[in-house]
Coordinates of C-alpha atoms in Angstrom, one line a residue:
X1 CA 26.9 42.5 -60.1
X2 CA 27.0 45.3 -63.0
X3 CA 23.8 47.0 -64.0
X4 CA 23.1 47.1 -67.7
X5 CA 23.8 50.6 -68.9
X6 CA 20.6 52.6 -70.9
X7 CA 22.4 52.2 -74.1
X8 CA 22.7 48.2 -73.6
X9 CA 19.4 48.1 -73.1
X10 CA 18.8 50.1 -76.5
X11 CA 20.7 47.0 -78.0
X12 CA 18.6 44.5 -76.1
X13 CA 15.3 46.0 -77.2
X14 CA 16.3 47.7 -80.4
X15 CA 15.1 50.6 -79.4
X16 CA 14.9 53.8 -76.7
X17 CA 12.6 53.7 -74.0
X18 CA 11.5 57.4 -72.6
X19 CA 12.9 58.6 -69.1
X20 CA 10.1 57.6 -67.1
X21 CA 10.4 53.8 -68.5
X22 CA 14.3 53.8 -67.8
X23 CA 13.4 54.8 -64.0
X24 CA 10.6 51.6 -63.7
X25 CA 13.5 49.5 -65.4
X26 CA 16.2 50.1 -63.5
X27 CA 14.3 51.1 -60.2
X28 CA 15.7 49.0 -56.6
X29 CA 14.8 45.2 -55.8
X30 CA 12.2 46.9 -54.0
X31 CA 8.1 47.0 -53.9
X32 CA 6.8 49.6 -56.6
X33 CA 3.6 50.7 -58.6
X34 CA 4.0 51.7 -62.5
X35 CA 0.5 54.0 -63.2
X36 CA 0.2 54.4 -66.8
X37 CA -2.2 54.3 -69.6
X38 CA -3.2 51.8 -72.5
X39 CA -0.8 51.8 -75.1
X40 CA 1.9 53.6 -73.0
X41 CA 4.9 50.2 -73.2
X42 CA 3.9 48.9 -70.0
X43 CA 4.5 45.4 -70.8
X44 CA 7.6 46.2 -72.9
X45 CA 8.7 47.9 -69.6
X46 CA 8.5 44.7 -67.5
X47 CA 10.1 42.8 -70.5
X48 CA 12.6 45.1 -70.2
X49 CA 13.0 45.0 -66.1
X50 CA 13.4 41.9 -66.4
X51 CA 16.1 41.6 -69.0
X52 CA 17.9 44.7 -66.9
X53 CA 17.5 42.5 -63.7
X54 CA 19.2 39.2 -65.3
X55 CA 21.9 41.3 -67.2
X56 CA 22.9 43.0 -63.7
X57 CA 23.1 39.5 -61.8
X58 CA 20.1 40.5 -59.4
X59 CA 17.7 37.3 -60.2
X60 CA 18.5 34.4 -62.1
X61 CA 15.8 34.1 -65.0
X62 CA 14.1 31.5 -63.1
X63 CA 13.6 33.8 -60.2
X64 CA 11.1 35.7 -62.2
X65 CA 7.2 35.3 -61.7
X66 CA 4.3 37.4 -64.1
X67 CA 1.3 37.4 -63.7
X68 CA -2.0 38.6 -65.7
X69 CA -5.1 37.4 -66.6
X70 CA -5.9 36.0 -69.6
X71 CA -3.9 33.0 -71.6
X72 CA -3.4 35.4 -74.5
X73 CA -1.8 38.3 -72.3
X74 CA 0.7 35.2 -70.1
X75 CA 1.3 34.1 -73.5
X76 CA 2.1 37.3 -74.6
X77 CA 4.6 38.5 -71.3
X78 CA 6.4 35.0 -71.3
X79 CA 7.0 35.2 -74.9
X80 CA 8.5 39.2 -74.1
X81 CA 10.4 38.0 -71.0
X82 CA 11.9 35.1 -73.1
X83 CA 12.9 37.4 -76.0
X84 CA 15.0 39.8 -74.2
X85 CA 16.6 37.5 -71.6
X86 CA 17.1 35.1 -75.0
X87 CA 18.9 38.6 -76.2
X88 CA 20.9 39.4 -72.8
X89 CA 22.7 36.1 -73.3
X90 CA 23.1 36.5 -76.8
X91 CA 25.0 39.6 -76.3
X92 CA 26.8 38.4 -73.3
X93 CA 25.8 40.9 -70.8
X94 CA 24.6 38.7 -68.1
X95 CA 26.6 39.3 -64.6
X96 CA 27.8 37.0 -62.3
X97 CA 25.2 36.7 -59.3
X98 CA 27.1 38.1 -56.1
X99 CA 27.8 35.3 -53.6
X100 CA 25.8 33.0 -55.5
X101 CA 27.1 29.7 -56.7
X102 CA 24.9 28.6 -59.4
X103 CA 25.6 26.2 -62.6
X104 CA 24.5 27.4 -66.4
X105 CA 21.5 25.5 -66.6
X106 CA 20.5 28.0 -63.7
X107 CA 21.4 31.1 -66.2
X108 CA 19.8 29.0 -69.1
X109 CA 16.5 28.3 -67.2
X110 CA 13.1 31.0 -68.2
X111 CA 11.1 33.2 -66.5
X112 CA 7.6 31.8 -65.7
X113 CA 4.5 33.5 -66.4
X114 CA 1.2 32.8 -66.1
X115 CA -3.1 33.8 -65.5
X116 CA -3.6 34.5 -61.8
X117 CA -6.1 31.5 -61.6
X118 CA -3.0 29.2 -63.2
X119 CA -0.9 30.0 -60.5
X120 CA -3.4 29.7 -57.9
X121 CA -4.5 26.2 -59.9
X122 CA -0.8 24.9 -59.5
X123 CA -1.0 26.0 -55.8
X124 CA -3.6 23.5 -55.4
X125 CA -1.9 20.8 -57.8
X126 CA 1.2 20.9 -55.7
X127 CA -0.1 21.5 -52.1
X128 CA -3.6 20.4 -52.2
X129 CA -3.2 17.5 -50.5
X130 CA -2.4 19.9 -47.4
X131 CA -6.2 20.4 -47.4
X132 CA -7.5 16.7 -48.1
X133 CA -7.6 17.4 -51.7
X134 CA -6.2 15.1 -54.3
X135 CA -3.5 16.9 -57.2
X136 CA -5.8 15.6 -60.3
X137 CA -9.3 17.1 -58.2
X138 CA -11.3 17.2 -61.8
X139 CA -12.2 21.1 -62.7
X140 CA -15.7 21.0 -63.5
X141 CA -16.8 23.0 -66.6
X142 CA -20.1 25.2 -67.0
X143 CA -22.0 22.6 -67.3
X144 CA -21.0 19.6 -65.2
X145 CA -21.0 22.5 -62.5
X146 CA -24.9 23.5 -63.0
X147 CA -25.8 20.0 -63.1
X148 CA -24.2 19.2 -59.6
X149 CA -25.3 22.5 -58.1
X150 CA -28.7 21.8 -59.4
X151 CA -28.9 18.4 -58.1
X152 CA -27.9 19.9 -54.4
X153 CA -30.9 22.2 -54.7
X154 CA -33.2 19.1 -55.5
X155 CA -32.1 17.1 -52.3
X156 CA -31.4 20.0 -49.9
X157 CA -32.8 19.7 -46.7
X158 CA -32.7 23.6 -45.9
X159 CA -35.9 25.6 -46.6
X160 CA -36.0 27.0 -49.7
X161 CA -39.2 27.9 -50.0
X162 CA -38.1 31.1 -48.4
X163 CA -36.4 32.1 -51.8
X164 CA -39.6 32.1 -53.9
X165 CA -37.3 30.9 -56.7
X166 CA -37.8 28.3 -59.3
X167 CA -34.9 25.4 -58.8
X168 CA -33.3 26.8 -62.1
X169 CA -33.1 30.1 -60.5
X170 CA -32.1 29.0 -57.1
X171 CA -29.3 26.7 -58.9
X172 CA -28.0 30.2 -60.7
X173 CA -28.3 32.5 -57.4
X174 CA -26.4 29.9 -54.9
X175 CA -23.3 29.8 -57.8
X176 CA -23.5 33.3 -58.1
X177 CA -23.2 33.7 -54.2
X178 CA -20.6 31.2 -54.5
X179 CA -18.5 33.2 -56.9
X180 CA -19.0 36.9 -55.4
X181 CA -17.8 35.0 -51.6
X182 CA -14.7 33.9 -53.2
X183 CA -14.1 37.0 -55.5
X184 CA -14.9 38.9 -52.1
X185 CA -12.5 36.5 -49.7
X186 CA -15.5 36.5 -47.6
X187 CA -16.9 33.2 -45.9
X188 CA -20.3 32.1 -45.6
X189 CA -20.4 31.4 -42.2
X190 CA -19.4 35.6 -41.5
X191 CA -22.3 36.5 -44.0
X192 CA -24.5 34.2 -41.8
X193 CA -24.3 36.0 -38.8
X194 CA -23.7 39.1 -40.3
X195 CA -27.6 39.1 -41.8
X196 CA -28.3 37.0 -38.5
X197 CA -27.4 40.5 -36.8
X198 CA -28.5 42.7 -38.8
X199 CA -32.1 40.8 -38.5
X200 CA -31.7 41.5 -35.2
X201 CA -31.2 45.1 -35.2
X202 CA -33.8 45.6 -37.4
X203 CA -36.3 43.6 -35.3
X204 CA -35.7 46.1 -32.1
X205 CA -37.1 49.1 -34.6
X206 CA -41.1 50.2 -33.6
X207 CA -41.5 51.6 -37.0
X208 CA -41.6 49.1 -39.7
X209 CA -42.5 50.1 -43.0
X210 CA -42.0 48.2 -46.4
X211 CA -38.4 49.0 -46.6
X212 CA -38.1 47.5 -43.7
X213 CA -39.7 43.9 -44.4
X214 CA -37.9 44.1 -47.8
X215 CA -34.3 44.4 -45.7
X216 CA -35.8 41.2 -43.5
X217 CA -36.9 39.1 -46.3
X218 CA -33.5 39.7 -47.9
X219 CA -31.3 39.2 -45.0
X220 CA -33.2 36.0 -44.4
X221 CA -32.9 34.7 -48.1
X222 CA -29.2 35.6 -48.3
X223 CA -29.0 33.2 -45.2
X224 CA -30.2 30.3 -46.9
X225 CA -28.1 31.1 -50.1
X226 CA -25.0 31.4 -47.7
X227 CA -25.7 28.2 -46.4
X228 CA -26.6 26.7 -49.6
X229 CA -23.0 27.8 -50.7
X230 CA -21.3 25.6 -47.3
X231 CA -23.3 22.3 -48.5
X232 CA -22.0 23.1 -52.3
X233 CA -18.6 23.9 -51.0
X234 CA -18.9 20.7 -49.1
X235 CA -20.5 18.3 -51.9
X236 CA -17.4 19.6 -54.1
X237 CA -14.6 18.4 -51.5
X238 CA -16.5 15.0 -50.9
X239 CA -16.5 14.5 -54.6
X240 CA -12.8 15.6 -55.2
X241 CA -13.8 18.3 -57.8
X242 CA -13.4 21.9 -57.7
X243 CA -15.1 25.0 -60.3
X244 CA -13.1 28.3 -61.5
X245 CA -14.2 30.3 -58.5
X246 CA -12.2 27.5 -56.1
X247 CA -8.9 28.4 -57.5
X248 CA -8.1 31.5 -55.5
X249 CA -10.2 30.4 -52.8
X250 CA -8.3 27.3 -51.6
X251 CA -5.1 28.9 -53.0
X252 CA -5.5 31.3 -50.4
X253 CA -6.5 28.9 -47.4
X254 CA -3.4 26.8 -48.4
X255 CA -1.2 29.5 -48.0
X256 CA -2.9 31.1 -44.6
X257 CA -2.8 27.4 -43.4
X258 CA 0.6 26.4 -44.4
X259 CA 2.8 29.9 -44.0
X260 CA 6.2 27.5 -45.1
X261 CA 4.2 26.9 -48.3
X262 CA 4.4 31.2 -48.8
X263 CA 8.1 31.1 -47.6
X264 CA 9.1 28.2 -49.9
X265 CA 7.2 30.5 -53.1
X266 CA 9.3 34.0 -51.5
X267 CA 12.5 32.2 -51.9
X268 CA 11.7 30.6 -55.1
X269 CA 10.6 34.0 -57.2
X270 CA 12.8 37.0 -55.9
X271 CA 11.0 39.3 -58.1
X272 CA 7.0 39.0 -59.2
X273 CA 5.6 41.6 -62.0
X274 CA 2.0 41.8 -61.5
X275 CA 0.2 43.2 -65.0
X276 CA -3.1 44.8 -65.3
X277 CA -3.0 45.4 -61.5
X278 CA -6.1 47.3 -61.3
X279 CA -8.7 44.7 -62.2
X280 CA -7.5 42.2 -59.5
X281 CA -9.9 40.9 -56.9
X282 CA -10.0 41.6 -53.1
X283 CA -9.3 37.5 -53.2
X284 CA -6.5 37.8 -55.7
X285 CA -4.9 40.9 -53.6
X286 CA -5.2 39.3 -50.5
X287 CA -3.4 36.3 -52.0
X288 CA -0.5 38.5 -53.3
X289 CA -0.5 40.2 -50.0
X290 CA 0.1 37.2 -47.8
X291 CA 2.9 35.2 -50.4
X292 CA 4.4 38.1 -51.4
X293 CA 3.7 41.2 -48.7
X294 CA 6.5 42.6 -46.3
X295 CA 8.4 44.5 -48.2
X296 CA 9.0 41.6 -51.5
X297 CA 10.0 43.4 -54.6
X298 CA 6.2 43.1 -56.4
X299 CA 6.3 45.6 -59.2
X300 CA 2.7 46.3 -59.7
X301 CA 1.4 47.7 -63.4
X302 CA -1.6 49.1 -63.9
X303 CA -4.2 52.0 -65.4
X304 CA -6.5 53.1 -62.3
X305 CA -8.3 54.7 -65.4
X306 CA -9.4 51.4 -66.8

């Protein structure tokens, strides 16, 4: 291996980055945090590890996973990744990979970059049948989703009454529910008996004031919700179809079931740029954490001040 020198990465880029760019480019293989504001070159940075890392021989291009979150900003950080490895060949400066034996369509291949849900999405497509669930499951839109969740709150034998909501307004709270347990990596059943306790303690209080019923009543309403969301969670598996909120959900229970499905994803991207770190979910985080914790080199980007 050979690391690119600053001034070969001046020709890849066709221009100078500062000095505290050049020490996130060429930093180790080796977890890290870049903190930095809107507008500062944080992408072109990663662009630029990137091309640094291929031109040195540390990753094939291949080897390389980014992740953001919208289609525009993927879009965006493949097409980035693309153009300066694209310009590392083109100016011959990619090393030989130490003890490595690989062919040129190896060197040829591209990084891959894509939303956090994709990922998480593929996940499913390629392992989902780990979990019962078929690799063409049919994503429900908007729509198709209320419908179903609306015709669960119709037939429901749990007692709803206790929610003092119109069916239209139960149908919106259970799939908000839904999404905040997913977002929040927390399942239903442990909000169950967390409010099941917390009933409880309340209950063993003398003084009870309106505070105090208004805690009950809530506790006891979040309790049907909750169990509302593990008859929608199970209507969706019986009918093979999944919503947006599923993605990191099952993502995540594939890879805490299945640790040689993690292992298999460590050995296949040695190096995973995460962009626009800060607005990541517990779920998301916790997903990272468990495919990619232990000391892989994550380079996380982000503005705390966003």
């Amino acid at each position: 291996m050979s690391d690119l020198t600053r001034a070969q990465l001046l020709d890849i880029l066709g221009f100078e980055v500062s000095d505290e760019q050049w020490a996130a480019i060429s930093a180790p293989m080796e977890p890290a945090v870049i903190v930095a504001g809107a507008g500062s070159g944080k992408t072109t940075s990663m662009s630029a590890r990137v091309a640094w890392l291929v031109g040195g021989g540390y990753v094939r291009p291949d080897q390389v996973l980014g992740l953001t979150f919208t289609n525009k900003a993927a879009g965006n950080l493949l097409d980035s990744f693309r153009r300066d490895v694209a310009r590392v060949r083109e100016l011959g400066l990619v090393a030989p990979m130490a003890d490595i034996d690989i062919d040129d369509e190896a060197l040829d291949s591209d990084p891959f970059a894509s939303t956090y849900h994709s990922f998480a999405s593929r996940l499913i497509s390629e392992h989902g049948l780990r979990l019962g669930r078929e690799p063409d499951s049919l994503l429900l839109g908007d729509g198709a989703r209320e419908q179903l969740a609306y015709r669960l709150i119709c037939t429901t034998s749990l007692p709803l009454g206790v929610l003092g909501k119109t069916p239209a307004n139960a149908t919106s709270a259970l799939l908000s529910l839904d999404d905040e347990l997913a977002e929040l990596d927390i399942a239903p059943t442990v909000l169950i008996a967390h409010d099941r306790d917390l009933i409880a303690h309340l209950e063993s209080f003398d003084e009870r004031q309106k505070s105090w019923h208004e805690l009950v009543d809530t506790c006891r309403e979040r309790i049907v919700l909750a169990e509302l969301v593990l008859e929608w969670r199970a209507l969706k598996a019986e009918r093979d179809v999944h919503d947006f909120a599923d993605h990191i959900r099952l993502a995540l229970q594939i890879v805490r079931t299945f640790p040689e499905v993690a292992e298999a994803l460590r050995e296949q991207y040695s190096i995973v740029l995460l962009d626009e770190y800060q607005d990541t979910s517990i779920a998301q985080r916790r997903l990272l954490q468990v495919i990619f914790g232990g000391g892989h080199a994550v380079t996380a980007v982000g503005d705390p001040c966003q």
